[in-house]
Amino acid sequence: MRFAVVTALLFSSIIGAARADDAAPRQVEKKLEYSIPVELAYLLYLPPNYEEQEKWPLLVFLHGSGERGNNLQKVKVHGPPKLVEQGRDFPMIIVSPQCPADKWWDVRELTALIDAVSTEQKVDPDRIYVTGLSMGGYGTWELASAIPDRLAAIVPICGGGTPYRTRRFAKLPVWAFHGAKDSAVPLKATEDMIAALRQNGGDPKLTVYPEANHDSWTETYNNPELYTWLLEQKRGGE
């Protein structure tokens, strides 16, 4: 008991002494300004008639975990880069970055990429779309929560995210896809995100392929209706 009283008196005397010295600043205001280094390889597709328009929609494609590394040829295995390689043309700019090996999509790096491409190319700032599959689906959801005001629409495929963050982009046009028999990323991962969006006042679209396992992207990216829907979306809904 005596020890507790002595300790209390000592603490009180220290506090009292500190408060008596009014000339000493209590707290100093500081500001950290720090830029992360970004080194991100990517594929760039420009429409054949690129020079005929002042502005073009931009589609950012995020691949899955199997395409990580330092060989951009791997990025052409799925999605829009695969279709471009097969000879298909699109009425939009397509940027397909490659995530380094053993890393995850970093929203700061992706934002820096969008900034750079928007500066270097004729990008319509009101028509920036993001899509991705599996790990890229997760990256798509995450990017939407990070920069919701920059995007016009997202298309996450067989991915998932953090439901409570959907409140940041509840009004953003979303069309999600998933296979009902997905054994890699459960359908519930997408359903939870869709439910959260609706709970927050959003009106997302969800397409579930009853017989599909993890590969719900091949049918999705081969569907012309997807690109028609995307091109109808504009930031602010105008």
PDB file of C-alpha atoms in Angstrom:
ATOM      1  CA  MET A   1       0.000   0.000   0.000  1.00  0.00           C
ATOM      2  CA  ARG A   2       2.851   2.387   0.914  1.00  0.00           C
ATOM      3  CA  PHE A   3       4.516   1.630  -2.452  1.00  0.00           C
ATOM      4  CA  ALA A   4       1.335   2.551  -4.336  1.00  0.00           C
ATOM      5  CA  VAL A   5       1.034   5.883  -2.508  1.00  0.00           C
ATOM      6  CA  VAL A   6       4.685   6.767  -3.132  1.00  0.00           C
ATOM      7  CA  THR A   7       4.339   5.860  -6.832  1.00  0.00           C
ATOM      8  CA  ALA A   8       1.226   7.993  -7.174  1.00  0.00           C
ATOM      9  CA  LEU A   9       2.903  10.974  -5.539  1.00  0.00           C
ATOM     10  CA  LEU A  10       5.968  10.612  -7.764  1.00  0.00           C
ATOM     11  CA  PHE A  11       3.830  10.420 -10.931  1.00  0.00           C
ATOM     12  CA  SER A  12       1.825  13.434  -9.787  1.00  0.00           C
ATOM     13  CA  SER A  13       4.984  15.475  -9.185  1.00  0.00           C
ATOM     14  CA  ILE A  14       6.301  14.614 -12.668  1.00  0.00           C
ATOM     15  CA  ILE A  15       3.046  15.643 -14.344  1.00  0.00           C
ATOM     16  CA  GLY A  16       2.889  18.793 -12.275  1.00  0.00           C
ATOM     17  CA  ALA A  17       6.422  19.740 -13.236  1.00  0.00           C
ATOM     18  CA  ALA A  18       5.683  19.205 -16.927  1.00  0.00           C
ATOM     19  CA  ARG A  19       2.581  21.358 -16.787  1.00  0.00           C
ATOM     20  CA  ALA A  20       4.434  24.118 -14.993  1.00  0.00           C
ATOM     21  CA  ASP A  21       6.810  24.564 -17.894  1.00  0.00           C
ATOM     22  CA  ASP A  22       4.447  26.434 -20.232  1.00  0.00           C
ATOM     23  CA  ALA A  23       7.281  27.542 -22.506  1.00  0.00           C
ATOM     24  CA  ALA A  24       7.961  24.004 -23.733  1.00  0.00           C
ATOM     25  CA  PRO A  25       5.797  22.884 -26.671  1.00  0.00           C
ATOM     26  CA  ARG A  26       3.486  20.012 -25.818  1.00  0.00           C
ATOM     27  CA  GLN A  27       3.252  18.632 -29.350  1.00  0.00           C
ATOM     28  CA  VAL A  28       4.894  19.588 -32.600  1.00  0.00           C
ATOM     29  CA  GLU A  29       3.016  19.438 -35.907  1.00  0.00           C
ATOM     30  CA  LYS A  30       4.731  17.327 -38.551  1.00  0.00           C
ATOM     31  CA  LYS A  31       3.865  16.119 -42.046  1.00  0.00           C
ATOM     32  CA  LEU A  32       5.206  13.074 -43.835  1.00  0.00           C
ATOM     33  CA  GLU A  33       5.502  13.300 -47.614  1.00  0.00           C
ATOM     34  CA  TYR A  34       6.760  10.081 -49.119  1.00  0.00           C
ATOM     35  CA  SER A  35       6.492   8.591 -52.579  1.00  0.00           C
ATOM     36  CA  ILE A  36       6.833   4.865 -53.122  1.00  0.00           C
ATOM     37  CA  PRO A  37       8.960   3.694 -56.057  1.00  0.00           C
ATOM     38  CA  VAL A  38       6.806   2.098 -58.755  1.00  0.00           C
ATOM     39  CA  GLU A  39       8.131  -0.342 -61.325  1.00  0.00           C
ATOM     40  CA  LEU A  40       5.275  -2.069 -63.080  1.00  0.00           C
ATOM     41  CA  ALA A  41       5.565  -3.708 -66.497  1.00  0.00           C
ATOM     42  CA  TYR A  42       2.387  -3.682 -68.591  1.00  0.00           C
ATOM     43  CA  LEU A  43       0.894  -4.348 -71.987  1.00  0.00           C
ATOM     44  CA  LEU A  44      -0.638  -1.369 -73.784  1.00  0.00           C
ATOM     45  CA  TYR A  45      -3.296  -1.763 -76.465  1.00  0.00           C
ATOM     46  CA  LEU A  46      -4.467   1.180 -78.574  1.00  0.00           C
ATOM     47  CA  PRO A  47      -7.431   0.943 -80.999  1.00  0.00           C
ATOM     48  CA  PRO A  48      -6.537   0.884 -84.729  1.00  0.00           C
ATOM     49  CA  ASN A  49      -8.178   4.295 -85.248  1.00  0.00           C
ATOM     50  CA  TYR A  50      -6.629   5.756 -82.105  1.00  0.00           C
ATOM     51  CA  GLU A  51      -5.638   9.048 -83.742  1.00  0.00           C
ATOM     52  CA  GLU A  52      -9.170   9.714 -84.976  1.00  0.00           C
ATOM     53  CA  GLN A  53     -10.562  10.552 -81.523  1.00  0.00           C
ATOM     54  CA  GLU A  54      -9.523  13.006 -78.829  1.00  0.00           C
ATOM     55  CA  LYS A  55     -10.453  10.746 -75.911  1.00  0.00           C
ATOM     56  CA  TRP A  56     -10.859   7.013 -75.402  1.00  0.00           C
ATOM     57  CA  PRO A  57     -12.246   4.824 -72.624  1.00  0.00           C
ATOM     58  CA  LEU A  58      -9.568   3.025 -70.587  1.00  0.00           C
ATOM     59  CA  LEU A  59      -9.894  -0.575 -69.434  1.00  0.00           C
ATOM     60  CA  VAL A  60      -7.421  -1.819 -66.818  1.00  0.00           C
ATOM     61  CA  PHE A  61      -7.140  -5.621 -66.700  1.00  0.00           C
ATOM     62  CA  LEU A  62      -5.752  -7.380 -63.617  1.00  0.00           C
ATOM     63  CA  HIS A  63      -4.619 -10.976 -64.107  1.00  0.00           C
ATOM     64  CA  GLY A  64      -4.691 -13.820 -61.577  1.00  0.00           C
ATOM     65  CA  SER A  65      -1.945 -15.196 -59.333  1.00  0.00           C
ATOM     66  CA  GLY A  66      -0.730 -17.679 -61.953  1.00  0.00           C
ATOM     67  CA  GLU A  67       0.415 -14.909 -64.294  1.00  0.00           C
ATOM     68  CA  ARG A  68       2.683 -13.091 -61.830  1.00  0.00           C
ATOM     69  CA  GLY A  69       6.374 -12.685 -62.627  1.00  0.00           C
ATOM     70  CA  ASN A  70       8.552 -10.759 -65.075  1.00  0.00           C
ATOM     71  CA  ASN A  71       7.398 -12.224 -68.388  1.00  0.00           C
ATOM     72  CA  LEU A  72       4.619 -10.192 -69.993  1.00  0.00           C
ATOM     73  CA  GLN A  73       3.787 -13.076 -72.311  1.00  0.00           C
ATOM     74  CA  LYS A  74       2.093 -14.724 -69.329  1.00  0.00           C
ATOM     75  CA  VAL A  75      -0.371 -11.833 -69.115  1.00  0.00           C
ATOM     76  CA  LYS A  76      -1.693 -12.804 -72.556  1.00  0.00           C
ATOM     77  CA  VAL A  77      -2.995 -16.142 -71.270  1.00  0.00           C
ATOM     78  CA  HIS A  78      -6.441 -14.866 -70.249  1.00  0.00           C
ATOM     79  CA  GLY A  79      -8.826 -11.981 -70.639  1.00  0.00           C
ATOM     80  CA  PRO A  80      -8.640  -9.008 -72.995  1.00  0.00           C
ATOM     81  CA  PRO A  81      -4.864  -9.410 -73.656  1.00  0.00           C
ATOM     82  CA  LYS A  82      -5.550 -12.937 -74.903  1.00  0.00           C
ATOM     83  CA  LEU A  83      -8.313 -11.693 -77.201  1.00  0.00           C
ATOM     84  CA  VAL A  84      -6.120  -8.879 -78.534  1.00  0.00           C
ATOM     85  CA  GLU A  85      -3.361 -11.387 -79.245  1.00  0.00           C
ATOM     86  CA  GLN A  86      -5.890 -13.462 -81.189  1.00  0.00           C
ATOM     87  CA  GLY A  87      -6.644 -10.471 -83.403  1.00  0.00           C
ATOM     88  CA  ARG A  88      -9.672  -8.926 -81.766  1.00  0.00           C
ATOM     89  CA  ASP A  89      -9.986  -5.140 -81.711  1.00  0.00           C
ATOM     90  CA  PHE A  90     -11.641  -3.056 -78.994  1.00  0.00           C
ATOM     91  CA  PRO A  91     -12.954   0.527 -79.029  1.00  0.00           C
ATOM     92  CA  MET A  92     -10.916   1.403 -75.945  1.00  0.00           C
ATOM     93  CA  ILE A  93      -7.399   1.618 -74.565  1.00  0.00           C
ATOM     94  CA  ILE A  94      -6.468  -1.531 -72.652  1.00  0.00           C
ATOM     95  CA  VAL A  95      -3.720  -1.600 -70.041  1.00  0.00           C
ATOM     96  CA  SER A  96      -2.704  -4.979 -68.620  1.00  0.00           C
ATOM     97  CA  PRO A  97      -0.050  -4.740 -65.887  1.00  0.00           C
ATOM     98  CA  GLN A  98       1.899  -7.699 -64.518  1.00  0.00           C
ATOM     99  CA  CYS A  99       2.120  -8.192 -60.784  1.00  0.00           C
ATOM    100  CA  PRO A 100       5.638  -9.178 -59.666  1.00  0.00           C
ATOM    101  CA  ALA A 101       6.208 -12.714 -58.386  1.00  0.00           C
ATOM    102  CA  ASP A 102       5.157 -13.417 -54.797  1.00  0.00           C
ATOM    103  CA  LYS A 103       3.355 -10.081 -54.517  1.00  0.00           C
ATOM    104  CA  TRP A 104      -0.276  -8.951 -54.443  1.00  0.00           C
ATOM    105  CA  TRP A 105      -1.911  -6.168 -56.398  1.00  0.00           C
ATOM    106  CA  ASP A 106      -0.955  -2.853 -54.768  1.00  0.00           C
ATOM    107  CA  VAL A 107      -3.612  -0.153 -55.166  1.00  0.00           C
ATOM    108  CA  ARG A 108      -0.986   2.603 -54.844  1.00  0.00           C
ATOM    109  CA  GLU A 109       0.972   1.180 -57.767  1.00  0.00           C
ATOM    110  CA  LEU A 110      -2.175   0.662 -59.825  1.00  0.00           C
ATOM    111  CA  THR A 111      -3.279   4.221 -59.156  1.00  0.00           C
ATOM    112  CA  ALA A 112       0.151   5.455 -60.251  1.00  0.00           C
ATOM    113  CA  LEU A 113      -0.213   3.406 -63.431  1.00  0.00           C
ATOM    114  CA  ILE A 114      -3.613   4.916 -64.189  1.00  0.00           C
ATOM    115  CA  ASP A 115      -2.177   8.388 -63.576  1.00  0.00           C
ATOM    116  CA  ALA A 116       0.743   7.750 -65.915  1.00  0.00           C
ATOM    117  CA  VAL A 117      -1.327   6.246 -68.729  1.00  0.00           C
ATOM    118  CA  SER A 118      -3.898   9.030 -68.414  1.00  0.00           C
ATOM    119  CA  THR A 119      -1.103  11.559 -68.880  1.00  0.00           C
ATOM    120  CA  GLU A 120       0.637   9.789 -71.746  1.00  0.00           C
ATOM    121  CA  GLN A 121      -2.404   8.573 -73.685  1.00  0.00           C
ATOM    122  CA  LYS A 122      -5.711  10.059 -74.785  1.00  0.00           C
ATOM    123  CA  VAL A 123      -7.746   8.733 -71.863  1.00  0.00           C
ATOM    124  CA  ASP A 124     -11.272   9.891 -71.130  1.00  0.00           C
ATOM    125  CA  PRO A 125     -11.155  10.506 -67.350  1.00  0.00           C
ATOM    126  CA  ASP A 126     -14.885   9.863 -67.096  1.00  0.00           C
ATOM    127  CA  ARG A 127     -14.655   6.381 -68.631  1.00  0.00           C
ATOM    128  CA  ILE A 128     -12.038   4.422 -66.694  1.00  0.00           C
ATOM    129  CA  TYR A 129     -12.987   0.791 -66.103  1.00  0.00           C
ATOM    130  CA  VAL A 130     -11.288  -1.947 -64.091  1.00  0.00           C
ATOM    131  CA  THR A 131     -11.707  -5.699 -64.414  1.00  0.00           C
ATOM    132  CA  GLY A 132      -9.801  -8.688 -63.116  1.00  0.00           C
ATOM    133  CA  LEU A 133      -9.993 -12.393 -62.447  1.00  0.00           C
ATOM    134  CA  SER A 134      -9.289 -14.349 -59.258  1.00  0.00           C
ATOM    135  CA  MET A 135      -6.438 -12.425 -57.576  1.00  0.00           C
ATOM    136  CA  GLY A 136      -7.251  -9.696 -60.086  1.00  0.00           C
ATOM    137  CA  GLY A 137     -10.883  -9.867 -58.997  1.00  0.00           C
ATOM    138  CA  TYR A 138      -9.766  -9.134 -55.446  1.00  0.00           C
ATOM    139  CA  GLY A 139      -7.595  -6.327 -56.804  1.00  0.00           C
ATOM    140  CA  THR A 140     -10.569  -4.892 -58.689  1.00  0.00           C
ATOM    141  CA  TRP A 141     -12.714  -4.749 -55.557  1.00  0.00           C
ATOM    142  CA  GLU A 142      -9.828  -3.220 -53.591  1.00  0.00           C
ATOM    143  CA  LEU A 143      -9.080  -0.573 -56.207  1.00  0.00           C
ATOM    144  CA  ALA A 144     -12.744   0.440 -56.280  1.00  0.00           C
ATOM    145  CA  SER A 145     -12.648   1.081 -52.536  1.00  0.00           C
ATOM    146  CA  ALA A 146      -9.394   3.054 -52.871  1.00  0.00           C
ATOM    147  CA  ILE A 147     -10.284   5.380 -55.771  1.00  0.00           C
ATOM    148  CA  PRO A 148     -14.076   5.184 -56.215  1.00  0.00           C
ATOM    149  CA  ASP A 149     -14.299   8.713 -57.592  1.00  0.00           C
ATOM    150  CA  ARG A 150     -11.877   7.906 -60.417  1.00  0.00           C
ATOM    151  CA  LEU A 151     -13.754   4.933 -61.858  1.00  0.00           C
ATOM    152  CA  ALA A 152     -16.801   4.597 -64.095  1.00  0.00           C
ATOM    153  CA  ALA A 153     -17.416   0.858 -63.578  1.00  0.00           C
ATOM    154  CA  ILE A 154     -15.788  -2.374 -62.392  1.00  0.00           C
ATOM    155  CA  VAL A 155     -16.083  -6.015 -63.459  1.00  0.00           C
ATOM    156  CA  PRO A 156     -14.670  -8.326 -60.748  1.00  0.00           C
ATOM    157  CA  ILE A 157     -14.551 -12.004 -61.709  1.00  0.00           C
ATOM    158  CA  CYS A 158     -14.311 -14.846 -59.161  1.00  0.00           C
ATOM    159  CA  GLY A 159     -12.776 -12.583 -56.548  1.00  0.00           C
ATOM    160  CA  GLY A 160     -13.786 -11.145 -53.208  1.00  0.00           C
ATOM    161  CA  GLY A 161     -13.120  -8.274 -50.878  1.00  0.00           C
ATOM    162  CA  THR A 162     -14.043  -6.525 -47.650  1.00  0.00           C
ATOM    163  CA  PRO A 163     -17.823  -6.016 -47.577  1.00  0.00           C
ATOM    164  CA  TYR A 164     -17.886  -2.999 -45.266  1.00  0.00           C
ATOM    165  CA  ARG A 165     -15.691  -1.064 -47.702  1.00  0.00           C
ATOM    166  CA  THR A 166     -18.437  -1.199 -50.326  1.00  0.00           C
ATOM    167  CA  ARG A 167     -20.023   1.821 -48.665  1.00  0.00           C
ATOM    168  CA  ARG A 168     -17.279   3.851 -50.368  1.00  0.00           C
ATOM    169  CA  PHE A 169     -18.454   2.848 -53.845  1.00  0.00           C
ATOM    170  CA  ALA A 170     -22.053   1.739 -53.402  1.00  0.00           C
ATOM    171  CA  LYS A 171     -23.225   3.791 -56.393  1.00  0.00           C
ATOM    172  CA  LEU A 172     -20.435   2.646 -58.712  1.00  0.00           C
ATOM    173  CA  PRO A 173     -21.726   0.435 -61.575  1.00  0.00           C
ATOM    174  CA  VAL A 174     -20.651  -3.146 -60.850  1.00  0.00           C
ATOM    175  CA  TRP A 175     -21.104  -6.336 -62.844  1.00  0.00           C
ATOM    176  CA  ALA A 176     -19.624  -9.311 -61.024  1.00  0.00           C
ATOM    177  CA  PHE A 177     -19.195 -12.888 -62.258  1.00  0.00           C
ATOM    178  CA  HIS A 178     -18.553 -16.175 -60.475  1.00  0.00           C
ATOM    179  CA  GLY A 179     -18.840 -19.913 -60.973  1.00  0.00           C
ATOM    180  CA  ALA A 180     -21.268 -21.705 -58.665  1.00  0.00           C
ATOM    181  CA  LYS A 181     -18.882 -24.654 -58.286  1.00  0.00           C
ATOM    182  CA  ASP A 182     -15.726 -22.584 -57.749  1.00  0.00           C
ATOM    183  CA  SER A 183     -13.411 -24.605 -55.492  1.00  0.00           C
ATOM    184  CA  ALA A 184     -10.643 -21.956 -55.394  1.00  0.00           C
ATOM    185  CA  VAL A 185     -12.626 -18.850 -54.440  1.00  0.00           C
ATOM    186  CA  PRO A 186     -16.075 -19.667 -53.027  1.00  0.00           C
ATOM    187  CA  LEU A 187     -19.086 -18.047 -54.661  1.00  0.00           C
ATOM    188  CA  LYS A 188     -19.906 -16.553 -51.257  1.00  0.00           C
ATOM    189  CA  ALA A 189     -16.903 -14.207 -51.623  1.00  0.00           C
ATOM    190  CA  THR A 190     -18.685 -12.406 -54.457  1.00  0.00           C
ATOM    191  CA  GLU A 191     -22.170 -12.804 -52.989  1.00  0.00           C
ATOM    192  CA  ASP A 192     -21.093 -11.074 -49.780  1.00  0.00           C
ATOM    193  CA  MET A 193     -19.769  -8.095 -51.730  1.00  0.00           C
ATOM    194  CA  ILE A 194     -22.934  -7.857 -53.817  1.00  0.00           C
ATOM    195  CA  ALA A 195     -25.146  -8.095 -50.715  1.00  0.00           C
ATOM    196  CA  ALA A 196     -23.147  -5.335 -49.014  1.00  0.00           C
ATOM    197  CA  LEU A 197     -23.450  -3.079 -52.059  1.00  0.00           C
ATOM    198  CA  ARG A 198     -27.208  -3.563 -52.131  1.00  0.00           C
ATOM    199  CA  GLN A 199     -27.445  -2.942 -48.402  1.00  0.00           C
ATOM    200  CA  ASN A 200     -25.616   0.345 -48.948  1.00  0.00           C
ATOM    201  CA  GLY A 201     -28.017   1.423 -51.676  1.00  0.00           C
ATOM    202  CA  GLY A 202     -26.181   0.115 -54.731  1.00  0.00           C
ATOM    203  CA  ASP A 203     -27.645  -1.730 -57.701  1.00  0.00           C
ATOM    204  CA  PRO A 204     -24.910  -4.166 -58.818  1.00  0.00           C
ATOM    205  CA  LYS A 205     -25.303  -6.936 -61.370  1.00  0.00           C
ATOM    206  CA  LEU A 206     -24.292 -10.514 -60.606  1.00  0.00           C
ATOM    207  CA  THR A 207     -23.963 -13.373 -63.075  1.00  0.00           C
ATOM    208  CA  VAL A 208     -23.426 -16.871 -61.674  1.00  0.00           C
ATOM    209  CA  TYR A 209     -22.508 -19.731 -64.008  1.00  0.00           C
ATOM    210  CA  PRO A 210     -24.238 -22.809 -62.518  1.00  0.00           C
ATOM    211  CA  GLU A 211     -21.728 -25.375 -63.815  1.00  0.00           C
ATOM    212  CA  ALA A 212     -18.524 -23.328 -63.799  1.00  0.00           C
ATOM    213  CA  ASN A 213     -15.647 -23.970 -61.426  1.00  0.00           C
ATOM    214  CA  HIS A 214     -12.912 -21.354 -61.031  1.00  0.00           C
ATOM    215  CA  ASP A 215     -12.748 -20.433 -64.711  1.00  0.00           C
ATOM    216  CA  SER A 216     -15.659 -18.059 -64.944  1.00  0.00           C
ATOM    217  CA  TRP A 217     -13.585 -15.568 -66.938  1.00  0.00           C
ATOM    218  CA  THR A 218     -13.365 -17.238 -70.355  1.00  0.00           C
ATOM    219  CA  GLU A 219     -17.103 -17.039 -70.977  1.00  0.00           C
ATOM    220  CA  THR A 220     -17.274 -13.582 -69.434  1.00  0.00           C
ATOM    221  CA  TYR A 221     -14.570 -11.978 -71.579  1.00  0.00           C
ATOM    222  CA  ASN A 222     -15.930 -13.676 -74.706  1.00  0.00           C
ATOM    223  CA  ASN A 223     -19.327 -12.081 -74.134  1.00  0.00           C
ATOM    224  CA  PRO A 224     -19.835  -8.962 -76.340  1.00  0.00           C
ATOM    225  CA  GLU A 225     -22.561  -7.761 -73.961  1.00  0.00           C
ATOM    226  CA  LEU A 226     -19.903  -7.126 -71.311  1.00  0.00           C
ATOM    227  CA  TYR A 227     -18.128  -4.534 -73.438  1.00  0.00           C
ATOM    228  CA  THR A 228     -21.391  -2.969 -74.584  1.00  0.00           C
ATOM    229  CA  TRP A 229     -22.389  -2.538 -70.942  1.00  0.00           C
ATOM    230  CA  LEU A 230     -18.981  -1.141 -70.007  1.00  0.00           C
ATOM    231  CA  LEU A 231     -19.035   1.468 -72.744  1.00  0.00           C
ATOM    232  CA  GLU A 232     -22.440   2.638 -71.545  1.00  0.00           C
ATOM    233  CA  GLN A 233     -21.002   3.533 -68.144  1.00  0.00           C
ATOM    234  CA  LYS A 234     -19.660   6.991 -67.427  1.00  0.00           C
ATOM    235  CA  ARG A 235     -18.377   8.521 -64.215  1.00  0.00           C
ATOM    236  CA  GLY A 236     -21.189  10.381 -62.496  1.00  0.00           C
ATOM    237  CA  GLY A 237     -23.777   8.427 -64.472  1.00  0.00           C
ATOM    238  CA  GLU A 238     -24.089  11.107 -67.121  1.00  0.00           C
TER     239      GLU A 238
END
